[in-house]
Coordinates of C-alpha atoms in Angstrom, one line a residue:
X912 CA 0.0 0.0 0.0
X913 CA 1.3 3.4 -1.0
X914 CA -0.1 5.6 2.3
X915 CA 0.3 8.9 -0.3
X916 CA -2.4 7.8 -1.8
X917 CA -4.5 8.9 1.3
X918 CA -2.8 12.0 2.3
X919 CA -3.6 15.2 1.0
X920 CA -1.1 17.7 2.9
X921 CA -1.1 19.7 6.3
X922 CA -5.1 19.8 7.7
X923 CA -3.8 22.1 10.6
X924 CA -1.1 22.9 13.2
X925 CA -2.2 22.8 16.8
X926 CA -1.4 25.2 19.0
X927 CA -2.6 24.9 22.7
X928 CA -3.3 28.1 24.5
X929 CA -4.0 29.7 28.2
X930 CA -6.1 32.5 27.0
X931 CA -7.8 32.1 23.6
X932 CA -9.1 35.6 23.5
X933 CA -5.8 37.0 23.5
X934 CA -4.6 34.6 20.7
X935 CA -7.7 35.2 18.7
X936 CA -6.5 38.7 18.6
X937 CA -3.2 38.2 17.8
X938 CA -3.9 36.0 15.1
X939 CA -7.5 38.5 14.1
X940 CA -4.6 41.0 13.9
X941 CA -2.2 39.2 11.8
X942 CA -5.1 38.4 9.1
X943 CA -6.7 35.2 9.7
X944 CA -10.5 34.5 10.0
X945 CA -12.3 32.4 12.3
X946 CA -13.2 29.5 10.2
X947 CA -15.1 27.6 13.2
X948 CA -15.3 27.9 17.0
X949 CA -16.4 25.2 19.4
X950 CA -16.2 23.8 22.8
X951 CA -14.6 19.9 23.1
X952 CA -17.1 19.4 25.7
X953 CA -14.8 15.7 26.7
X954 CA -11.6 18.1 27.2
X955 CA -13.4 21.1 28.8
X956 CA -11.8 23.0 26.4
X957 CA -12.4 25.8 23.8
X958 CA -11.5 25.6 20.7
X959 CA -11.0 27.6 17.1
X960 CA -10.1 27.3 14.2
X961 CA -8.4 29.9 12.1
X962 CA -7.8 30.3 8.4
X963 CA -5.4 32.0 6.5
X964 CA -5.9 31.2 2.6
X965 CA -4.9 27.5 2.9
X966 CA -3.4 27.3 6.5
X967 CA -5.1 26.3 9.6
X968 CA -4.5 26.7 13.0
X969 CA -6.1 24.9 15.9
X970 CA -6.1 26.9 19.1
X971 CA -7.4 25.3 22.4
X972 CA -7.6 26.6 25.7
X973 CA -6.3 24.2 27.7
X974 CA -5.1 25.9 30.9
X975 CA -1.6 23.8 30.4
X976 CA 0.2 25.5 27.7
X977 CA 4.1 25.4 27.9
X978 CA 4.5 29.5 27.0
X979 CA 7.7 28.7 25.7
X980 CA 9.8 28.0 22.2
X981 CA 8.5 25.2 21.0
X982 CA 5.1 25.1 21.5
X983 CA 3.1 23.8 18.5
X984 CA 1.5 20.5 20.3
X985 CA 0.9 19.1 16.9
X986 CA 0.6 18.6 12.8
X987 CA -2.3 17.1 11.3
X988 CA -2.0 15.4 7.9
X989 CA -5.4 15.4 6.2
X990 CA -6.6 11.6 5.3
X991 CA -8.9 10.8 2.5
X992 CA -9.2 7.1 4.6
X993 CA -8.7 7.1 8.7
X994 CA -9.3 3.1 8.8
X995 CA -6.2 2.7 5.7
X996 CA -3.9 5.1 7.2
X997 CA -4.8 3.6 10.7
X998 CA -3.7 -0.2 9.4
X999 CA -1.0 1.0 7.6
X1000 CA 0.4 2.9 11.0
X1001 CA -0.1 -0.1 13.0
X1002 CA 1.4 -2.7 10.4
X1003 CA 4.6 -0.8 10.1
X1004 CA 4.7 -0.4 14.2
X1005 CA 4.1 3.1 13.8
X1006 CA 1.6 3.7 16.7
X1007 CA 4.1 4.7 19.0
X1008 CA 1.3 6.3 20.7
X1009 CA -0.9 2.7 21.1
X1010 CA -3.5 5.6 19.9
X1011 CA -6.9 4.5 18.6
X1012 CA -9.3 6.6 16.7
X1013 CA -11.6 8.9 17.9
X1014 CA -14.4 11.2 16.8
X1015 CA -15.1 15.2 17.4
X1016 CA -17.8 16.7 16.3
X1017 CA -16.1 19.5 14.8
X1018 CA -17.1 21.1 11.1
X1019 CA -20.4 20.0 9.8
X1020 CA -20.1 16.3 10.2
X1021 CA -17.4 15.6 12.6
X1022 CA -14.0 14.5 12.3
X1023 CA -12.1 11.3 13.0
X1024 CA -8.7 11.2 14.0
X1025 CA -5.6 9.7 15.7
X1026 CA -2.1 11.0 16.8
X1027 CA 1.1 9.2 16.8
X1028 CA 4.9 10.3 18.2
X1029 CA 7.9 11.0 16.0
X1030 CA 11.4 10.2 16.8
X1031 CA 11.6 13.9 18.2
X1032 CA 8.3 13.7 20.1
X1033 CA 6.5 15.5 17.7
X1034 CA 2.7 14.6 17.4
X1035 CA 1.8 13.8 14.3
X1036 CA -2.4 13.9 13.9
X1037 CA -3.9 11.8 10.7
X1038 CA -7.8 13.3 10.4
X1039 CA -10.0 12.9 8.3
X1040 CA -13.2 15.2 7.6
X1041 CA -16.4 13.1 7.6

């Protein structure tokens, strides 16, 4: 299986937050729109999501941001097919994470996703719009 074939580039870059009304201005100020707003009722958390022509941020208020160099908590790689990429992951002992796949009901009909580790920590998100 060639995983390509299910990856379509960057979805978003996740950036965790303690106050998400100053970061909304910041990033208001810098020129990107707010493409969707939300709470993640699971995570207590609220979240938005920014556009700038084709690049996305995430922004959650969390309470437990790092405030330091360094802080993007992750990359998500948009999937055409969550259940391929998730087999392919796990064949190839990828899952470094032992992560399984989960549902938000974010956009208009939810997403699914899953997040593994890189060999430098990063999180790396596959999601896929549904």
């Amino acid at each position: 299986m060639n995983l390509n074939q299910y990856m379509t580039g960057i979805q978003h870059i996740g950036i965790p937050t303690n106050d998400i009304d100053a970061t909304l201005d910041f990033y208001h100020k810098l020129g990107f729109e707010t493409a969707f707003q939300t709470v993640n009722e699971e995570a207590n958390e609220k979240v938005v999501f920014l556009k700038l022509g084709t690049l996305v941020i995430e922004t959650y208020e969390n309470k437990s941001a790092k405030m330091e160099s360094g802080a993007v908590d992750h990359v998500a790689v948009n999937v055409t097919d969550i259940e391929e990429v998730y087999r392919y992951i796990n064949c190839h002992n990828m899952n470094t994470t032992q992560d399984t796949i989960h549902f938000l009901p974010f956009w208009e009909n939810g997403v699914r996703f899953f997040t593994i580790e890189g060999p430098n920590k990063e999180k790396i998100e596959f999601s896929q719009y549904m």
